[in-house]
Structures are given as C-alpha cells and as structure tokens.
Amino acid sequence: MCAAPGSKTAQLMEMLHGRVSNIPTGVVVANDVDNKRCYMLVHQAKRLHSTCCLVTNHDAAAMPNIYLTNKDGTQEVVKYDRILCDVPCSGDGTLRKNVDLWRKWNVANGNSIHGLQVRIARRGLELLAEGGILVYSTCSLNPLEDEAVVASLLLQCEGAVELVDVSGRLPGLVSRPGLTTWKVSSKDMAVYTSFDQVPEMYHTQIRAQMFPPSPEVAAQLKLERCVRILPHQQDTGGFFVAVLKKTGSKLPWESQNRAKPTTLAEENGEEENQTVRQEKIVAPRKKRRIQGYKEDPFVFLTEDDEIWKTVRDFYKVDESFPNTQLLGRCQQENKRTIYLVSETVKNIIETNGDKLKVINTGVRVFCRCEGKEEMACNFRVCQEGLPTVLPFLGSRKLRMSKEDLYVMLTEEYPLETQFSPELQAQLKDLGRAQYPTPEEFELVLAGRRGKATLRCYVAKQERVHYLRVCGYDVSEYEKRDKKKKVDSTKAEVLRKCL
C-alpha cells in the first residue's frame, strides 16, 4: 500500500524470490494512488525481473478486494499474509536532507493527514489474513501520525489486532520505544492535553482519537512496542515503525456489517442493486472515470498462437515451459513484446478483469527483432527474462571464452571474424539467429546473430558491470559516465537560468 517509488517493494520481491529457485507461487501487489508515481514503481520493479509482481493504481484507503479462481471454479477473496503500509506523512523525519520542509512545515500537516493514515491502515487490516503481519511505517516523528494512529487502530479492533515486540530483531539498530503520552497543537500553536480543552471551532481539525489514551489503556495497548528511529542516534533519517499482528479472523466492524461478497459476481451484483435503488431517488449521473490513463489490455497467448509456435519450434522450448502464462499488451497479432507471469498473477488478471487497474506486471522474455532481415524467428530472447526461460531452451546456446566475451561487451556491432576460431565454428551450426550465451562461470547474456555480426543485447551499465566482474579495467567507462553526468548537470543549470 502506498508503494511508490519502490525501494521497499524491491526488497519484498527479493525476499519472495530468495526462498525458491523456480517461479514462486506467491505474489507482491504493489499499489499507489498516484498514476505517475506508479510508473516510477514500475521502473524500480523491473530491476528485479520478477514474474510475481503486480503494480496497481488504486486509492489505498479503498483498495478493492482481489479474487482468485479455484480449480473447482469457485472464487475466493485474497487475504494477504504480509502487508507493508508505508502511509503518506508530513515527512518531518527527513528534515536533514529535505531543505524545503524547513520552510513549509507546520503542526497542521500532521493534524490534517491523521485521518487518511487511519483509513489506509484500517483497510490494510481488513485485507490481512488471520495471523498475518501488517507493518505501519512513516518518515515522521509526529506522534499524531505515529502512536495516535496505532492507538486508534488497536482500540477500534478490540483485541483482534496486537502490537508485536520487535526490539530484539535487529540488535545493531539503535531505537527508542513508542510514546505513551503526547500533546496536540492547533495550527495557531495552541497546545492541548485533552480533547475537552479544544475549542469547538477546531473540532473539525482536531479529533478525540488524536489524544493519547489513559495510562491504564496505554499499558494494555503496549504502545512502547512501537519503534522510533531518531536521526542523531545512528546518523539516519527519522522513522517510525509499528508491527501489527491480526489475531482474529474478523474485525469488529466486519462482524457488525452484513455478509461480505465472496465472489466477484456477488460484489458486482451488489453494486448494480445499489445503483438501481439510487436511480429511484436521484437523477442518473455519468459513470465515474477511473483516475489516470487507460492501460493497454493484458492478452494471454493461446496454445495455437502463431507467435508461440514459432518461438517454441525455433528455440526447442521444453514441454514443461508454462507457455499459457505468456502475455502481450495488445490485441493485434503483431505483438512487439512477450511477457511471462506466474500462475497466481495470471489467475488474478483473468478473474478480476477491469475491476483491478493493473499498470504493469511480468518480465519481458521475448522481443520482436528490429531491422528488415529475414529470419526463421522474429523474436529474440530478452536479457531480463533470460534467467527464467534459459532452463527450458533446448537450442541456440553458445559457449565462449573470456576474450570473446570482452569483444561482445566492448563492441556495439562486432563482426564474426573478430571472434575466436572456436566460437566461429559453433556459429556455423546455428544459422542466422538470436541466442542466449552462457559463459563458463555462469555469466549468461542474450544476443542476436545478423548476416555478419554477433550482437549482445545488454544495457550499457550492465556491460560495464560484467567487464568489472571479468577483471577488466573499466576506469575509462567510468570517466565517460562521470563526464556525461557533469555535462548533464551543467545543461540543466543553464536551462533553469534561461
């Protein structure tokens, strides 16, 4: 929830993939309400080359239920075993690096955002499975955004959620326990110790739930189990973390309401019935548009798809490859890129349809070749998806020496004659084609063979990294990058001055 720009999401994806060697059955749903920030999230997630990530664009406080279709055709609501709730905050914990906050900060920032933080975290608890963990975090030190939110949630949950003591999890981390008492200020800097002292004119800005509970209640809530990370203790920013565990199957307000829909059809039917009842009372209104841009559709390849047949035959793809989990982003046959997703992600996309606004998912595994050369297969293997698909490929593989690898990485369009006789002999058996290139020490690259060239499709930064791994001097490349950054900075300064 509130996942952009994506650094924490990347760590969650690493944890998911670190436990298994094949495609995990789990999924990371990374959501953000800001459409533009969602694309920052996509950029971060792409670095991990995961088949198990869904980037969605919804209001976290009203995050829709996600449904899965079981093997018997029934549907069930997805309940999460882990949720990271990194809510929007005033950001006053970043004062050391964020100079603008020194001019913009005021006490009203925390007061105004408190309600939104409670609603987001409350929705997160609703989506959590019994026994699941929700981590509530901010980069603020204001207790109204921290302990006041946690206390409000615990009181509303009436024992169905508890704070977890994590003080011993990271012995090297210096932190302070959560606060049990604090004061509330108005935008005029008037300080109040209880809600009874607040003038009626401020009741819309200062709520009763913002004040600390009584000492007896605070002891029961165990607010000291919250974690406060202060900047001066370890030369960091200021952060607040609370780990909440859901101990009950239902929350109090869920039990009081009528039965929740258990299938997507029931939920849609409920909405339709509500619309019919409303039409009898008020005039019909235009359907509310989904915020942001309309995304391209997710179209899964069928078994008899011509693209899949060509790729399968050309690369001698093993029968165990999950080809039904391949998808494109357009309805037309001339798809440019083919993505691979996990079985769970496919299930979610097909079950939920347009109800779930998915910005991006999957890892690129095959891309249409550029140029006008006639080839047996117009799709090459993508570097991002190579580690995933390589075990299933039965042909188009080469092994090369360290010297040949150096030529591949340093030349943009290396000629075949520049490589060793051993590699040229292997090329005679390939024909003009694309291929993955496994090195002796498990360095795997994706490339393409043209009429007279042998090209590596790897990003420039990755090329420099691989050269460094092989022990080659990369100082010249680093100087070029540094010079480009300096020139870019100068150009940006000049543009602003003009």
Short mmCIF file of N, CA and C in Angstrom, two decimals, residues 283-441:
data_model
loop_
_atom_site.label_atom_id
_atom_site.label_comp_id
_atom_site.label_asym_id
_atom_site.label_seq_id
_atom_site.Cartn_x
_atom_site.Cartn_y
_atom_site.Cartn_z
N ALA A 283 -31.39 11.66 -9.85
CA ALA A 283 -31.21 11.57 -11.30
C ALA A 283 -29.94 10.81 -11.62
N PRO A 284 -29.92 10.06 -12.71
CA PRO A 284 -28.71 9.30 -13.06
C PRO A 284 -27.55 10.22 -13.37
N ARG A 285 -26.36 9.78 -12.95
CA ARG A 285 -25.15 10.57 -13.20
C ARG A 285 -24.23 9.80 -14.13
N LYS A 286 -23.30 10.52 -14.71
CA LYS A 286 -22.34 9.87 -15.59
C LYS A 286 -21.45 8.95 -14.76
N LYS A 287 -21.04 7.85 -15.37
CA LYS A 287 -20.18 6.89 -14.69
C LYS A 287 -18.83 7.53 -14.39
N ARG A 288 -18.39 7.36 -13.14
CA ARG A 288 -17.14 7.98 -12.73
C ARG A 288 -15.96 7.34 -13.46
N ARG A 289 -15.11 8.17 -14.02
CA ARG A 289 -13.95 7.67 -14.75
C ARG A 289 -12.87 7.21 -13.78
N ILE A 290 -12.15 6.17 -14.17
CA ILE A 290 -11.01 5.73 -13.37
C ILE A 290 -9.90 6.74 -13.54
N GLN A 291 -9.31 7.14 -12.42
CA GLN A 291 -8.25 8.13 -12.48
C GLN A 291 -7.05 7.58 -13.24
N GLY A 292 -6.32 8.47 -13.91
CA GLY A 292 -5.11 8.07 -14.62
C GLY A 292 -5.40 7.66 -16.05
N TYR A 293 -4.40 7.06 -16.67
CA TYR A 293 -4.51 6.68 -18.08
C TYR A 293 -5.10 5.29 -18.22
N LYS A 294 -5.77 5.07 -19.33
CA LYS A 294 -6.31 3.74 -19.62
C LYS A 294 -5.17 2.86 -20.11
N GLU A 295 -4.96 1.76 -19.44
CA GLU A 295 -3.83 0.89 -19.75
C GLU A 295 -4.15 -0.04 -20.91
N ASP A 296 -3.09 -0.48 -21.60
CA ASP A 296 -3.26 -1.48 -22.65
C ASP A 296 -3.72 -2.79 -22.02
N PRO A 297 -4.48 -3.58 -22.75
CA PRO A 297 -5.00 -4.83 -22.18
C PRO A 297 -3.90 -5.88 -22.00
N PHE A 298 -4.18 -6.85 -21.15
CA PHE A 298 -3.29 -7.99 -20.96
C PHE A 298 -3.90 -9.18 -21.70
N VAL A 299 -3.25 -9.59 -22.79
CA VAL A 299 -3.79 -10.64 -23.65
C VAL A 299 -2.88 -11.86 -23.56
N PHE A 300 -3.40 -12.95 -23.00
CA PHE A 300 -2.60 -14.16 -22.85
C PHE A 300 -2.56 -14.95 -24.15
N LEU A 301 -1.39 -15.51 -24.45
CA LEU A 301 -1.21 -16.29 -25.67
C LEU A 301 -1.88 -17.66 -25.50
N THR A 302 -2.51 -18.11 -26.55
CA THR A 302 -3.14 -19.43 -26.54
C THR A 302 -2.15 -20.49 -27.03
N GLU A 303 -2.53 -21.75 -26.87
CA GLU A 303 -1.66 -22.85 -27.27
C GLU A 303 -1.39 -22.85 -28.77
N ASP A 304 -2.37 -22.41 -29.56
CA ASP A 304 -2.21 -22.41 -31.02
C ASP A 304 -1.80 -21.05 -31.57
N ASP A 305 -1.33 -20.16 -30.70
CA ASP A 305 -0.89 -18.83 -31.15
C ASP A 305 0.34 -18.98 -32.06
N GLU A 306 0.34 -18.27 -33.18
CA GLU A 306 1.42 -18.39 -34.16
C GLU A 306 2.75 -17.92 -33.58
N ILE A 307 2.72 -16.87 -32.76
CA ILE A 307 3.97 -16.38 -32.15
C ILE A 307 4.58 -17.46 -31.28
N TRP A 308 3.75 -18.08 -30.44
CA TRP A 308 4.25 -19.11 -29.56
C TRP A 308 4.76 -20.31 -30.34
N LYS A 309 4.07 -20.72 -31.39
CA LYS A 309 4.53 -21.85 -32.19
C LYS A 309 5.91 -21.60 -32.78
N THR A 310 6.10 -20.38 -33.31
CA THR A 310 7.39 -20.03 -33.92
C THR A 310 8.50 -20.05 -32.89
N VAL A 311 8.26 -19.42 -31.75
CA VAL A 311 9.27 -19.36 -30.68
C VAL A 311 9.56 -20.76 -30.16
N ARG A 312 8.53 -21.55 -29.94
CA ARG A 312 8.69 -22.91 -29.41
C ARG A 312 9.54 -23.77 -30.33
N ASP A 313 9.26 -23.74 -31.61
CA ASP A 313 9.99 -24.58 -32.56
C ASP A 313 11.42 -24.08 -32.76
N PHE A 314 11.59 -22.77 -32.79
CA PHE A 314 12.91 -22.21 -33.07
C PHE A 314 13.89 -22.47 -31.93
N TYR A 315 13.43 -22.27 -30.71
CA TYR A 315 14.31 -22.43 -29.55
C TYR A 315 14.21 -23.82 -28.92
N LYS A 316 13.42 -24.70 -29.52
CA LYS A 316 13.23 -26.05 -28.98
C LYS A 316 12.84 -25.98 -27.50
N VAL A 317 11.79 -25.22 -27.22
CA VAL A 317 11.36 -24.99 -25.84
C VAL A 317 10.79 -26.28 -25.25
N ASP A 318 11.20 -26.59 -24.03
CA ASP A 318 10.75 -27.80 -23.36
C ASP A 318 9.24 -27.76 -23.12
N GLU A 319 8.61 -28.94 -23.14
CA GLU A 319 7.16 -29.02 -22.97
C GLU A 319 6.70 -28.55 -21.60
N SER A 320 7.60 -28.57 -20.62
CA SER A 320 7.22 -28.17 -19.26
C SER A 320 7.16 -26.65 -19.09
N PHE A 321 7.55 -25.90 -20.12
CA PHE A 321 7.52 -24.44 -20.02
C PHE A 321 6.07 -23.95 -19.90
N PRO A 322 5.78 -23.04 -18.96
CA PRO A 322 4.39 -22.57 -18.75
C PRO A 322 3.97 -21.55 -19.81
N ASN A 323 3.80 -22.00 -21.04
CA ASN A 323 3.51 -21.07 -22.14
C ASN A 323 2.15 -20.39 -22.01
N THR A 324 1.22 -20.99 -21.27
CA THR A 324 -0.09 -20.35 -21.08
C THR A 324 0.00 -19.12 -20.19
N GLN A 325 1.17 -18.89 -19.59
CA GLN A 325 1.37 -17.72 -18.74
C GLN A 325 2.10 -16.60 -19.49
N LEU A 326 2.24 -16.74 -20.81
CA LEU A 326 2.80 -15.69 -21.64
C LEU A 326 1.70 -14.71 -22.05
N LEU A 327 2.04 -13.43 -22.10
CA LEU A 327 1.03 -12.44 -22.48
C LEU A 327 1.66 -11.31 -23.28
N GLY A 328 0.81 -10.61 -24.02
CA GLY A 328 1.18 -9.39 -24.73
C GLY A 328 0.31 -8.25 -24.26
N ARG A 329 0.64 -7.03 -24.68
CA ARG A 329 -0.12 -5.87 -24.24
C ARG A 329 -0.96 -5.27 -25.36
N CYS A 330 -1.34 -6.07 -26.34
CA CYS A 330 -2.22 -5.57 -27.40
C CYS A 330 -3.01 -6.74 -27.98
N GLN A 331 -4.13 -6.42 -28.61
CA GLN A 331 -5.00 -7.44 -29.19
C GLN A 331 -4.49 -7.92 -30.55
N GLN A 332 -3.71 -7.06 -31.23
CA GLN A 332 -3.24 -7.40 -32.57
C GLN A 332 -2.24 -8.54 -32.54
N GLU A 333 -2.07 -9.17 -33.72
CA GLU A 333 -1.15 -10.30 -33.82
C GLU A 333 0.31 -9.87 -33.81
N ASN A 334 0.59 -8.62 -34.25
CA ASN A 334 1.98 -8.18 -34.34
C ASN A 334 2.48 -7.62 -33.01
N LYS A 335 2.44 -8.46 -32.00
CA LYS A 335 2.92 -8.06 -30.67
C LYS A 335 4.43 -7.83 -30.71
N ARG A 336 4.88 -6.78 -30.04
CA ARG A 336 6.31 -6.46 -30.04
C ARG A 336 7.04 -7.14 -28.89
N THR A 337 6.36 -7.30 -27.76
CA THR A 337 6.99 -7.84 -26.57
C THR A 337 6.10 -8.90 -25.94
N ILE A 338 6.72 -9.99 -25.50
CA ILE A 338 6.01 -11.07 -24.82
C ILE A 338 6.51 -11.14 -23.38
N TYR A 339 5.58 -11.12 -22.44
CA TYR A 339 5.90 -11.15 -21.01
C TYR A 339 5.52 -12.51 -20.42
N LEU A 340 6.19 -12.85 -19.32
CA LEU A 340 5.86 -14.07 -18.59
C LEU A 340 5.45 -13.69 -17.17
N VAL A 341 4.33 -14.24 -16.71
CA VAL A 341 3.86 -14.01 -15.34
C VAL A 341 3.71 -15.34 -14.63
N SER A 342 3.61 -15.29 -13.33
CA SER A 342 3.40 -16.51 -12.56
C SER A 342 1.96 -16.99 -12.71
N GLU A 343 1.70 -18.20 -12.29
CA GLU A 343 0.35 -18.76 -12.40
C GLU A 343 -0.64 -17.96 -11.54
N THR A 344 -0.19 -17.50 -10.38
CA THR A 344 -1.06 -16.73 -9.50
C THR A 344 -1.42 -15.39 -10.12
N VAL A 345 -0.44 -14.72 -10.72
CA VAL A 345 -0.69 -13.43 -11.36
C VAL A 345 -1.69 -13.59 -12.50
N LYS A 346 -1.51 -14.64 -13.30
CA LYS A 346 -2.46 -14.89 -14.40
C LYS A 346 -3.87 -15.10 -13.86
N ASN A 347 -3.98 -15.86 -12.80
CA ASN A 347 -5.28 -16.11 -12.18
C ASN A 347 -5.94 -14.80 -11.74
N ILE A 348 -5.17 -13.92 -11.14
CA ILE A 348 -5.70 -12.63 -10.66
C ILE A 348 -6.17 -11.77 -11.83
N ILE A 349 -5.37 -11.68 -12.88
CA ILE A 349 -5.72 -10.84 -14.03
C ILE A 349 -6.98 -11.34 -14.71
N GLU A 350 -7.06 -12.65 -14.92
CA GLU A 350 -8.23 -13.21 -15.62
C GLU A 350 -9.49 -13.16 -14.76
N THR A 351 -9.34 -13.33 -13.46
CA THR A 351 -10.52 -13.35 -12.59
C THR A 351 -11.09 -11.96 -12.36
N ASN A 352 -10.22 -10.96 -12.19
CA ASN A 352 -10.68 -9.63 -11.79
C ASN A 352 -10.96 -8.69 -12.96
N GLY A 353 -10.34 -8.94 -14.11
CA GLY A 353 -10.63 -8.13 -15.29
C GLY A 353 -10.39 -6.65 -15.08
N ASP A 354 -11.33 -5.82 -15.56
CA ASP A 354 -11.19 -4.37 -15.49
C ASP A 354 -11.40 -3.81 -14.10
N LYS A 355 -11.90 -4.61 -13.17
CA LYS A 355 -12.14 -4.12 -11.82
C LYS A 355 -10.84 -3.75 -11.12
N LEU A 356 -9.77 -4.43 -11.50
CA LEU A 356 -8.46 -4.17 -10.92
C LEU A 356 -7.63 -3.42 -11.94
N LYS A 357 -7.19 -2.22 -11.60
CA LYS A 357 -6.42 -1.42 -12.54
C LYS A 357 -4.94 -1.78 -12.40
N VAL A 358 -4.47 -2.64 -13.28
CA VAL A 358 -3.08 -3.10 -13.27
C VAL A 358 -2.27 -2.22 -14.22
N ILE A 359 -1.23 -1.61 -13.70
CA ILE A 359 -0.36 -0.76 -14.51
C ILE A 359 0.68 -1.60 -15.24
N ASN A 360 1.26 -2.57 -14.54
CA ASN A 360 2.31 -3.38 -15.16
C ASN A 360 2.47 -4.68 -14.40
N THR A 361 2.91 -5.70 -15.11
CA THR A 361 3.20 -6.98 -14.47
C THR A 361 4.08 -7.81 -15.40
N GLY A 362 4.73 -8.82 -14.84
CA GLY A 362 5.51 -9.76 -15.64
C GLY A 362 6.90 -9.29 -15.98
N VAL A 363 7.66 -10.19 -16.58
CA VAL A 363 9.02 -9.90 -17.02
C VAL A 363 9.11 -10.16 -18.52
N ARG A 364 9.84 -9.30 -19.22
CA ARG A 364 9.99 -9.48 -20.67
C ARG A 364 10.84 -10.71 -20.94
N VAL A 365 10.33 -11.60 -21.78
CA VAL A 365 11.09 -12.80 -22.12
C VAL A 365 11.44 -12.88 -23.60
N PHE A 366 10.56 -12.36 -24.47
CA PHE A 366 10.83 -12.36 -25.91
C PHE A 366 10.46 -11.00 -26.50
N CYS A 367 11.32 -10.48 -27.39
CA CYS A 367 11.07 -9.20 -28.05
C CYS A 367 11.19 -9.37 -29.56
N ARG A 368 10.37 -8.65 -30.29
CA ARG A 368 10.44 -8.69 -31.75
C ARG A 368 11.73 -8.03 -32.21
N CYS A 369 12.42 -8.65 -33.16
CA CYS A 369 13.70 -8.13 -33.65
C CYS A 369 13.50 -6.88 -34.51
N GLU A 370 14.45 -5.97 -34.40
CA GLU A 370 14.44 -4.78 -35.24
C GLU A 370 15.16 -5.09 -36.55
N GLY A 371 14.91 -4.28 -37.55
CA GLY A 371 15.58 -4.48 -38.83
C GLY A 371 14.72 -5.23 -39.83
N LYS A 372 15.22 -5.30 -41.06
CA LYS A 372 14.44 -5.89 -42.16
C LYS A 372 14.98 -7.24 -42.60
N GLU A 373 15.91 -7.79 -41.82
CA GLU A 373 16.49 -9.09 -42.20
C GLU A 373 15.45 -10.20 -42.07
N GLU A 374 15.47 -11.11 -43.03
CA GLU A 374 14.56 -12.26 -43.00
C GLU A 374 15.12 -13.30 -42.05
N MET A 375 14.30 -13.75 -41.10
CA MET A 375 14.76 -14.72 -40.11
C MET A 375 13.73 -15.81 -39.91
N ALA A 376 14.22 -16.94 -39.42
CA ALA A 376 13.31 -18.05 -39.14
C ALA A 376 12.39 -17.72 -37.98
N CYS A 377 12.88 -16.89 -37.06
CA CYS A 377 12.07 -16.44 -35.92
C CYS A 377 12.32 -14.96 -35.70
N ASN A 378 11.26 -14.18 -35.64
CA ASN A 378 11.40 -12.73 -35.49
C ASN A 378 11.51 -12.28 -34.04
N PHE A 379 11.60 -13.23 -33.12
CA PHE A 379 11.68 -12.87 -31.71
C PHE A 379 13.01 -13.33 -31.12
N ARG A 380 13.63 -12.44 -30.38
CA ARG A 380 14.87 -12.76 -29.67
C ARG A 380 14.58 -12.88 -28.17
N VAL A 381 15.47 -13.53 -27.45
CA VAL A 381 15.34 -13.65 -26.00
C VAL A 381 15.78 -12.34 -25.35
N CYS A 382 15.01 -11.86 -24.38
CA CYS A 382 15.36 -10.63 -23.66
C CYS A 382 16.28 -10.95 -22.48
N GLN A 383 17.20 -10.05 -22.22
CA GLN A 383 18.14 -10.25 -21.12
C GLN A 383 17.42 -10.35 -19.78
N GLU A 384 16.34 -9.55 -19.58
CA GLU A 384 15.64 -9.55 -18.30
C GLU A 384 15.05 -10.92 -17.98
N GLY A 385 14.49 -11.56 -19.00
CA GLY A 385 13.81 -12.83 -18.76
C GLY A 385 14.67 -14.05 -19.00
N LEU A 386 15.92 -13.84 -19.39
CA LEU A 386 16.80 -14.96 -19.73
C LEU A 386 17.00 -15.94 -18.58
N PRO A 387 17.28 -15.49 -17.34
CA PRO A 387 17.45 -16.47 -16.25
C PRO A 387 16.22 -17.35 -16.03
N THR A 388 15.04 -16.81 -16.33
CA THR A 388 13.80 -17.57 -16.12
C THR A 388 13.57 -18.61 -17.21
N VAL A 389 13.82 -18.23 -18.47
CA VAL A 389 13.49 -19.13 -19.59
C VAL A 389 14.65 -20.03 -19.99
N LEU A 390 15.87 -19.70 -19.60
CA LEU A 390 17.04 -20.46 -20.05
C LEU A 390 16.95 -21.96 -19.77
N PRO A 391 16.49 -22.39 -18.58
CA PRO A 391 16.41 -23.84 -18.32
C PRO A 391 15.48 -24.58 -19.28
N PHE A 392 14.58 -23.86 -19.95
CA PHE A 392 13.61 -24.50 -20.84
C PHE A 392 14.05 -24.49 -22.30
N LEU A 393 15.13 -23.78 -22.63
CA LEU A 393 15.56 -23.66 -24.02
C LEU A 393 16.48 -24.82 -24.39
N GLY A 394 16.18 -25.46 -25.52
CA GLY A 394 16.96 -26.62 -25.93
C GLY A 394 17.98 -26.34 -27.00
N SER A 395 17.97 -25.15 -27.59
CA SER A 395 18.92 -24.84 -28.66
C SER A 395 19.27 -23.36 -28.63
N ARG A 396 20.12 -22.97 -29.60
CA ARG A 396 20.55 -21.58 -29.76
C ARG A 396 21.40 -21.11 -28.58
N LYS A 397 22.26 -22.01 -28.08
CA LYS A 397 23.15 -21.64 -26.99
C LYS A 397 24.59 -21.75 -27.45
N LEU A 398 25.40 -20.80 -27.02
CA LEU A 398 26.83 -20.79 -27.34
C LEU A 398 27.64 -20.70 -26.06
N ARG A 399 28.84 -21.25 -26.10
CA ARG A 399 29.80 -21.06 -25.01
C ARG A 399 31.01 -20.34 -25.59
N MET A 400 31.47 -19.33 -24.87
CA MET A 400 32.57 -18.55 -25.40
C MET A 400 33.62 -18.30 -24.34
N SER A 401 34.80 -17.96 -24.80
CA SER A 401 35.92 -17.69 -23.91
C SER A 401 35.79 -16.29 -23.32
N LYS A 402 36.64 -16.01 -22.36
CA LYS A 402 36.65 -14.69 -21.73
C LYS A 402 37.03 -13.61 -22.74
N GLU A 403 37.93 -13.95 -23.66
CA GLU A 403 38.36 -12.99 -24.68
C GLU A 403 37.22 -12.66 -25.64
N ASP A 404 36.45 -13.69 -26.04
CA ASP A 404 35.30 -13.45 -26.91
C ASP A 404 34.24 -12.61 -26.20
N LEU A 405 34.09 -12.87 -24.92
CA LEU A 405 33.11 -12.10 -24.15
C LEU A 405 33.50 -10.62 -24.10
N TYR A 406 34.79 -10.37 -24.00
CA TYR A 406 35.28 -8.97 -23.98
C TYR A 406 34.91 -8.26 -25.28
N VAL A 407 35.06 -8.96 -26.40
CA VAL A 407 34.70 -8.37 -27.70
C VAL A 407 33.20 -8.08 -27.74
N MET A 408 32.40 -9.02 -27.25
CA MET A 408 30.94 -8.85 -27.25
C MET A 408 30.51 -7.63 -26.44
N LEU A 409 31.18 -7.40 -25.31
CA LEU A 409 30.76 -6.35 -24.40
C LEU A 409 31.30 -4.97 -24.77
N THR A 410 32.39 -4.93 -25.50
CA THR A 410 33.00 -3.63 -25.82
C THR A 410 32.65 -3.12 -27.22
N GLU A 411 32.20 -4.00 -28.09
CA GLU A 411 31.84 -3.59 -29.45
C GLU A 411 30.31 -3.55 -29.59
N GLU A 412 29.81 -2.52 -30.25
CA GLU A 412 28.37 -2.40 -30.44
C GLU A 412 27.87 -3.40 -31.48
N TYR A 413 28.60 -3.50 -32.61
CA TYR A 413 28.24 -4.45 -33.67
C TYR A 413 29.48 -5.26 -34.06
N PRO A 414 29.91 -6.18 -33.20
CA PRO A 414 31.12 -6.95 -33.51
C PRO A 414 30.91 -7.91 -34.68
N LEU A 415 31.90 -7.96 -35.58
CA LEU A 415 31.85 -8.89 -36.70
C LEU A 415 32.22 -10.29 -36.24
N GLU A 416 31.71 -11.28 -36.93
CA GLU A 416 32.01 -12.66 -36.56
C GLU A 416 33.50 -12.95 -36.67
N THR A 417 34.16 -12.28 -37.60
CA THR A 417 35.60 -12.52 -37.81
C THR A 417 36.44 -12.01 -36.64
N GLN A 418 35.87 -11.21 -35.75
CA GLN A 418 36.62 -10.70 -34.60
C GLN A 418 36.68 -11.72 -33.47
N PHE A 419 35.92 -12.81 -33.59
CA PHE A 419 35.88 -13.80 -32.51
C PHE A 419 36.85 -14.94 -32.79
N SER A 420 37.05 -15.76 -31.78
CA SER A 420 37.99 -16.87 -31.87
C SER A 420 37.49 -17.92 -32.86
N PRO A 421 38.41 -18.73 -33.43
CA PRO A 421 38.00 -19.79 -34.36
C PRO A 421 37.03 -20.79 -33.72
N GLU A 422 37.18 -21.03 -32.41
CA GLU A 422 36.30 -21.98 -31.73
C GLU A 422 34.85 -21.49 -31.74
N LEU A 423 34.67 -20.18 -31.48
CA LEU A 423 33.32 -19.64 -31.48
C LEU A 423 32.75 -19.58 -32.89
N GLN A 424 33.59 -19.26 -33.86
CA GLN A 424 33.13 -19.21 -35.24
C GLN A 424 32.66 -20.59 -35.71
N ALA A 425 33.32 -21.63 -35.21
CA ALA A 425 32.92 -22.99 -35.57
C ALA A 425 31.53 -23.31 -35.00
N GLN A 426 31.26 -22.83 -33.78
CA GLN A 426 29.93 -23.04 -33.20
C GLN A 426 28.84 -22.32 -34.00
N LEU A 427 29.21 -21.13 -34.52
CA LEU A 427 28.23 -20.32 -35.24
C LEU A 427 27.78 -20.98 -36.54
N LYS A 428 28.64 -21.79 -37.13
CA LYS A 428 28.28 -22.44 -38.39
C LYS A 428 27.08 -23.37 -38.22
N ASP A 429 26.91 -23.89 -37.02
CA ASP A 429 25.81 -24.83 -36.78
C ASP A 429 24.52 -24.13 -36.36
N LEU A 430 24.60 -22.81 -36.16
CA LEU A 430 23.42 -22.10 -35.66
C LEU A 430 22.52 -21.54 -36.75
N GLY A 431 23.12 -21.03 -37.80
CA GLY A 431 22.34 -20.25 -38.75
C GLY A 431 22.18 -18.83 -38.22
N ARG A 432 21.56 -17.97 -39.00
CA ARG A 432 21.41 -16.59 -38.57
C ARG A 432 20.25 -16.52 -37.58
N ALA A 433 20.54 -16.17 -36.33
CA ALA A 433 19.51 -16.28 -35.31
C ALA A 433 19.86 -15.49 -34.06
N GLN A 434 18.92 -15.52 -33.11
CA GLN A 434 19.16 -14.95 -31.80
C GLN A 434 19.58 -16.09 -30.88
N TYR A 435 20.24 -15.75 -29.80
CA TYR A 435 20.71 -16.82 -28.93
C TYR A 435 21.05 -16.29 -27.55
N PRO A 436 20.90 -17.12 -26.53
CA PRO A 436 21.47 -16.81 -25.22
C PRO A 436 22.89 -17.35 -25.16
N THR A 437 23.75 -16.69 -24.42
CA THR A 437 25.16 -17.05 -24.40
C THR A 437 25.63 -17.37 -22.99
N PRO A 438 25.68 -18.63 -22.59
CA PRO A 438 26.18 -18.97 -21.26
C PRO A 438 27.71 -18.99 -21.25
N GLU A 439 28.30 -18.31 -20.29
CA GLU A 439 29.75 -18.32 -20.13
C GLU A 439 30.12 -19.44 -19.18
N GLU A 440 31.41 -19.75 -19.09
CA GLU A 440 31.86 -20.88 -18.28
C GLU A 440 31.56 -20.68 -16.80
N PHE A 441 31.62 -19.42 -16.31
CA PHE A 441 31.34 -19.21 -14.89
C PHE A 441 29.94 -18.64 -14.70
#
